GROMACS .gro file of C-alpha atoms in nm:
model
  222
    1UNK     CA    1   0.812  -2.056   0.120
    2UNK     CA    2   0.579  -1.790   0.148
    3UNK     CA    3   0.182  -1.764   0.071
    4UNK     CA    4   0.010  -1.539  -0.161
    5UNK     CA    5  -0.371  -1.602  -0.161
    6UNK     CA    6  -0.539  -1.448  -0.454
    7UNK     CA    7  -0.807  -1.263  -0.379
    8UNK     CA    8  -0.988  -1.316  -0.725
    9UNK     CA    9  -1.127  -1.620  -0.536
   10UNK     CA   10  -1.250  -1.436  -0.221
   11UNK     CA   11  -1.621  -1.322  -0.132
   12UNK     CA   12  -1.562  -0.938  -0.238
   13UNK     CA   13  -1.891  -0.866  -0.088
   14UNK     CA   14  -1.670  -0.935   0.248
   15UNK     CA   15  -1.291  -0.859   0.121
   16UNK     CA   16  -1.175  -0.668   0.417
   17UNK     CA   17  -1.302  -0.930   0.652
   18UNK     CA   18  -1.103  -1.169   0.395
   19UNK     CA   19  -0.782  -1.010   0.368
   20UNK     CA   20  -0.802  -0.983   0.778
   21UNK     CA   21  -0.830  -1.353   0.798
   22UNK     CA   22  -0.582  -1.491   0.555
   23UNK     CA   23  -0.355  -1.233   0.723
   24UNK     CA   24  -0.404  -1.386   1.063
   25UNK     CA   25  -0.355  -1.732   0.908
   26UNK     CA   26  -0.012  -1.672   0.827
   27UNK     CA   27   0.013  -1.534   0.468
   28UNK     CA   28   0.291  -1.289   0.388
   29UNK     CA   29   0.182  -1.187   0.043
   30UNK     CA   30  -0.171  -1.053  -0.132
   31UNK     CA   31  -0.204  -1.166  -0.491
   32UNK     CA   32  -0.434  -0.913  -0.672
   33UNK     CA   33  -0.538  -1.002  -1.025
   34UNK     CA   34  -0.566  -0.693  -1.240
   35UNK     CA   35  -0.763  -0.801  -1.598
   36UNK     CA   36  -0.874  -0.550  -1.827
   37UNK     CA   37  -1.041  -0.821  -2.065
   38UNK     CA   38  -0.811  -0.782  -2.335
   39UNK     CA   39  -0.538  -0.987  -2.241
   40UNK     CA   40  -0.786  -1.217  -2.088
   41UNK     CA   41  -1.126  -1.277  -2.120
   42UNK     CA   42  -1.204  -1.162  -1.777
   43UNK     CA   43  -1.276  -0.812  -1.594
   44UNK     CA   44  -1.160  -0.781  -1.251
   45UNK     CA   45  -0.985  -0.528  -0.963
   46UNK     CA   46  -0.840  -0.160  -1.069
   47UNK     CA   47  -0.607   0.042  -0.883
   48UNK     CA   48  -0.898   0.192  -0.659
   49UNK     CA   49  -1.023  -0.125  -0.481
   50UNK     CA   50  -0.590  -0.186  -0.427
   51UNK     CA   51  -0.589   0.179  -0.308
   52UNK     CA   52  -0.943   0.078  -0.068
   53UNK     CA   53  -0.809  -0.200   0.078
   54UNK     CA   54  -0.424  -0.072   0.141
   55UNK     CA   55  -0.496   0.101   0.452
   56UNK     CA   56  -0.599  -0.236   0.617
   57UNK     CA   57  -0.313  -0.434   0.515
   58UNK     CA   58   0.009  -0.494   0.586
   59UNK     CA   59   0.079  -0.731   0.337
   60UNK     CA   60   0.252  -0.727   0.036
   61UNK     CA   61   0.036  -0.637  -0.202
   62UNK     CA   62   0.140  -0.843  -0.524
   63UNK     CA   63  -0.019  -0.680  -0.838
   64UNK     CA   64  -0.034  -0.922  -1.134
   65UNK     CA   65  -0.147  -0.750  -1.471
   66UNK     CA   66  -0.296  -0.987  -1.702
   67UNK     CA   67  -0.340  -0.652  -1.926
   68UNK     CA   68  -0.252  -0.477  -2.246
   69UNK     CA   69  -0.022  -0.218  -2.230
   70UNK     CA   70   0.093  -0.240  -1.871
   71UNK     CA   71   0.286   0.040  -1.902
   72UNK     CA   72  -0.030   0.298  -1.881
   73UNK     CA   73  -0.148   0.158  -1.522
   74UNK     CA   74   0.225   0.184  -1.358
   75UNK     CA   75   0.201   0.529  -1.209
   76UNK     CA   76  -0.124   0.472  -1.061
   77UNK     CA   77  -0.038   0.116  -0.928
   78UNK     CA   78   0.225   0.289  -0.769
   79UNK     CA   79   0.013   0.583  -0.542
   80UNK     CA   80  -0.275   0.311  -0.491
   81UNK     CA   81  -0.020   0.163  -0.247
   82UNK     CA   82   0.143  -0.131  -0.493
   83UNK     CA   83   0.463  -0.299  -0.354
   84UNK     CA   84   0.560  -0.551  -0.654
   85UNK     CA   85   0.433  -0.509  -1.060
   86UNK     CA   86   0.399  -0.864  -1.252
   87UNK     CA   87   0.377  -0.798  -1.644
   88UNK     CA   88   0.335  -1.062  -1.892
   89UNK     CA   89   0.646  -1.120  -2.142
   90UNK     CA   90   0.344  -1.152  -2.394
   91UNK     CA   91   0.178  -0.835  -2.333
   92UNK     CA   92   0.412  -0.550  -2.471
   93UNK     CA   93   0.711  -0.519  -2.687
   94UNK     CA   94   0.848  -0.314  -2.426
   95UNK     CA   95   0.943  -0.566  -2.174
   96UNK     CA   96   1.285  -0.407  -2.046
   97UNK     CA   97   1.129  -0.044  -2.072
   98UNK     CA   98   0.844  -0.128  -1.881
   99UNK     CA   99   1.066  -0.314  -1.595
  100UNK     CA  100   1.257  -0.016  -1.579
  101UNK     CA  101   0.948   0.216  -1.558
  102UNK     CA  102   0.840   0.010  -1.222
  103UNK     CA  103   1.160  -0.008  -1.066
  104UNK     CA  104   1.196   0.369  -1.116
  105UNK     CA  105   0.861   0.418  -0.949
  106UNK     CA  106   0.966   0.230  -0.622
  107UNK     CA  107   0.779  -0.107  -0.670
  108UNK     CA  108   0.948  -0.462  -0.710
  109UNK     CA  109   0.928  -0.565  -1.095
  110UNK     CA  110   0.823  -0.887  -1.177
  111UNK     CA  111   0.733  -1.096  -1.523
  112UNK     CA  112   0.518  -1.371  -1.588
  113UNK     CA  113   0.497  -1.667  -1.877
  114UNK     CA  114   0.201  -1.828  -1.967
  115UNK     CA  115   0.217  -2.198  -1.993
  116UNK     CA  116   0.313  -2.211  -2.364
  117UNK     CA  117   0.563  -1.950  -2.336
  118UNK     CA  118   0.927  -2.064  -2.332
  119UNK     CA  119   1.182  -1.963  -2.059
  120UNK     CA  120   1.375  -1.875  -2.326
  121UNK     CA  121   1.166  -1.560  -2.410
  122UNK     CA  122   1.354  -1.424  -2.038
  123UNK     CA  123   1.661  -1.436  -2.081
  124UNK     CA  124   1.714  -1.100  -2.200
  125UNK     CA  125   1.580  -0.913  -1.886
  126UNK     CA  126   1.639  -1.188  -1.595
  127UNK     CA  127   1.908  -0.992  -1.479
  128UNK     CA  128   1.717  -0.712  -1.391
  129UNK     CA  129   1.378  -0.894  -1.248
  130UNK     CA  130   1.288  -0.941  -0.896
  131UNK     CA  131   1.035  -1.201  -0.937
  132UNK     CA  132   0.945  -1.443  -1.214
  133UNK     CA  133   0.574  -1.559  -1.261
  134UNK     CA  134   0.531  -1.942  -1.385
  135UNK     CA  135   0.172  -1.912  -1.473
  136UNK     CA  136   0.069  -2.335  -1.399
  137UNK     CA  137  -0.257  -2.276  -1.549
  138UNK     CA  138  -0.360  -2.044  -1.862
  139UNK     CA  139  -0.467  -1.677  -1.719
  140UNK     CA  140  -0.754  -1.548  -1.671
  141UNK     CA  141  -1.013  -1.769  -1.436
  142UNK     CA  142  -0.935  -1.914  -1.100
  143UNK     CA  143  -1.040  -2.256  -1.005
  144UNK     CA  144  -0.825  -2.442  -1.358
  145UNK     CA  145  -0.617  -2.717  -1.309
  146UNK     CA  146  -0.253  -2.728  -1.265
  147UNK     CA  147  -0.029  -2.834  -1.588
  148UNK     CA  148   0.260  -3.067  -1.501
  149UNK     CA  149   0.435  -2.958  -1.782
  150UNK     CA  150   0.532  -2.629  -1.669
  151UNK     CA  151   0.750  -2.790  -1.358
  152UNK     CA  152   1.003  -2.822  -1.612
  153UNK     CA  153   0.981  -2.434  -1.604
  154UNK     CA  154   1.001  -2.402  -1.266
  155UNK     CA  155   1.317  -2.657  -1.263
  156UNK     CA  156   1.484  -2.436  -1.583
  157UNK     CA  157   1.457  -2.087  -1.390
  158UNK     CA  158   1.626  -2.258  -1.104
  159UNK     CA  159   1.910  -2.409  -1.244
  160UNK     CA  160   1.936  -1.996  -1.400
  161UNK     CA  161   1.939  -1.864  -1.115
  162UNK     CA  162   2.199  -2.100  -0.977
  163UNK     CA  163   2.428  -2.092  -1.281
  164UNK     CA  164   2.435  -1.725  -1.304
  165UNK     CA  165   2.407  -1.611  -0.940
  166UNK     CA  166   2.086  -1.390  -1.008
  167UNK     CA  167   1.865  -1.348  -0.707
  168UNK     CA  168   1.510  -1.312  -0.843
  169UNK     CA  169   1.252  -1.532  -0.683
  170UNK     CA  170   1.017  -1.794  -0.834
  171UNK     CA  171   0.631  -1.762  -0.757
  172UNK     CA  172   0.400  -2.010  -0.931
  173UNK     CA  173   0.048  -1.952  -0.967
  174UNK     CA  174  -0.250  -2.177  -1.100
  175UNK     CA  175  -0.409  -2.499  -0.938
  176UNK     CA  176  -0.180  -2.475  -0.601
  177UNK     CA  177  -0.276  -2.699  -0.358
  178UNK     CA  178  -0.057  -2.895  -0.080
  179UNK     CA  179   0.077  -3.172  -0.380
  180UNK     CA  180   0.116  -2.892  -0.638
  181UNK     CA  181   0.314  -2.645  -0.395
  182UNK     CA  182   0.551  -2.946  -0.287
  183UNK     CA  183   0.616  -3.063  -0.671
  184UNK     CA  184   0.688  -2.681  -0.722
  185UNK     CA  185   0.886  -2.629  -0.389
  186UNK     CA  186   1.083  -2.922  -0.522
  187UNK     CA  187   1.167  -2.802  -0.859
  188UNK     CA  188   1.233  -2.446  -0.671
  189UNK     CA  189   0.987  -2.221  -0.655
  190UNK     CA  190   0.962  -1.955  -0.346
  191UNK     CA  191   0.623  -1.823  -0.382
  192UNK     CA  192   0.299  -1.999  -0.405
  193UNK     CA  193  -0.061  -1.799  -0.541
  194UNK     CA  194  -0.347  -1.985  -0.392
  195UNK     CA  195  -0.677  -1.893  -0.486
  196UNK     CA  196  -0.954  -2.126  -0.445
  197UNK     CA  197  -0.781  -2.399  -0.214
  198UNK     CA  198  -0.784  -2.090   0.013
  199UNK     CA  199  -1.071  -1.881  -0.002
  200UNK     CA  200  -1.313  -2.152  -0.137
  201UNK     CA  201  -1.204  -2.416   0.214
  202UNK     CA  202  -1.424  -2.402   0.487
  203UNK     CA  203  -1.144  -2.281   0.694
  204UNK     CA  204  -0.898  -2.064   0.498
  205UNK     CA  205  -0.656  -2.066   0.771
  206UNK     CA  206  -0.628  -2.449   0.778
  207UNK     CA  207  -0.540  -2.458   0.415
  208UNK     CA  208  -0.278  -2.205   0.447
  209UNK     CA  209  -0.130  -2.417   0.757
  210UNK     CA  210  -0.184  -2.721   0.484
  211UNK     CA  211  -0.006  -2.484   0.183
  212UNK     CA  212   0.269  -2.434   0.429
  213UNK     CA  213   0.327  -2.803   0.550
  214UNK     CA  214   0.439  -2.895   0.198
  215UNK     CA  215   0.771  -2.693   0.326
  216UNK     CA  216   0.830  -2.880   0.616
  217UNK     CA  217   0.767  -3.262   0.510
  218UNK     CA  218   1.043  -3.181   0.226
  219UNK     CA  219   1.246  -3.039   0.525
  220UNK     CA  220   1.194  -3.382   0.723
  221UNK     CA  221   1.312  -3.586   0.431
  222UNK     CA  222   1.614  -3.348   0.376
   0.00000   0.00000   0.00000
């Protein structure tokens, strides 16, 4: 199980100081939310503020484009310091190409589903992926809340990855919280975006240690 907070919840007039702190607590990954207000209705990071803050960071830094045309952004996600590239199924017609063109450019390539969006629509490429997103909440704003429904996504991808020995992992991102992340760690998901429960607690650190205890109560029933 490992932590991404999302930084599209964090103060930006204080990131560094954020990133420190969530880093110190424990997370291993940095989800960064890259909107052009297209795909969504939202405007958010480019690839300078990824480039700003990859000096103080040794996280991964976990690039999520909720954008049209993903392929445009992948050269310059790739010098800002990127280390994995999440594209949306529904955003180009190019899914494979587009994998491909990350991969080739040294970054981990990952795709993402919305919450209406079938598994189904992955098959073709799920040999090739290093990461599927299950998107638990409709893109675009932080703070919605989770949709049970898509642990039956979660479960699906699983039972994949079992049946046909493929070795991408599952992250899951909308509405996490401590009974969210243990539903999803039950159904099998390996990485868990936390926005809000993080950043927006009076002690980030506390809800990471909370994220994280989800793992080991399902390890003391085991």
């Amino acid at each position: 199980m490992k932590i991404a907070p999302s930084i599209l919840s964090a103060d930006f007039a204080h990131l560094q100081q954020d990133i420190t702190l969530v880093e110190q607590a424990g997370a291993e990954w940095l989800h960064i939310d890259v909107m052009d207000g297209h795909f969504v209705p939202n405007l958010t990071f480019g690839t300078g503020v990824i480039k700003a803050i990859r000096p103080h960071s040794n996280l991964v830094f976990d690039c999520h484009m909720m954008v049209e045309h993903p392929e445009h952004y992948i050269a310059d996600l790739a010098a800002a310091g990127a280390d994995s590239v999440t594209i949306h199924v529904e955003s180009t017609p190019h899914l494979h190409s587009v994998l491909q063109q990350i991969q080739k450019a040294g970054m981990k390539a990952a795709v993402a589903i919305n919450p209406a969006t079938p598994v189904s629509a992955l098959h073709p490429i799920l040999s090739m992926v290093d990461m599927v997103l299950v998107m638990t909440v409709n893109p675009g704003f932080g703070g919605q809340q989770f949709i049970p429904e898509t642990l039956a996504k979660i479960h699906e991808l699983n039972m994949i990855r079992s049946a046909q020995q493929l070795d991408f992992v599952i992250e899951v991102d909308g509405g996490i919280k401590p009974d969210t992340a243990k539903r999803c760690l039950d159904e099998g998901a390996d990485i868990f975006v936390a926005g809000s429960y993080v950043f927006g607690a009076p002690d980030p650190a506390e809800a990471i240690a909370n994220l994280k205890a989800a793992e080991q109560a399902g390890d003391n029933r085991a």
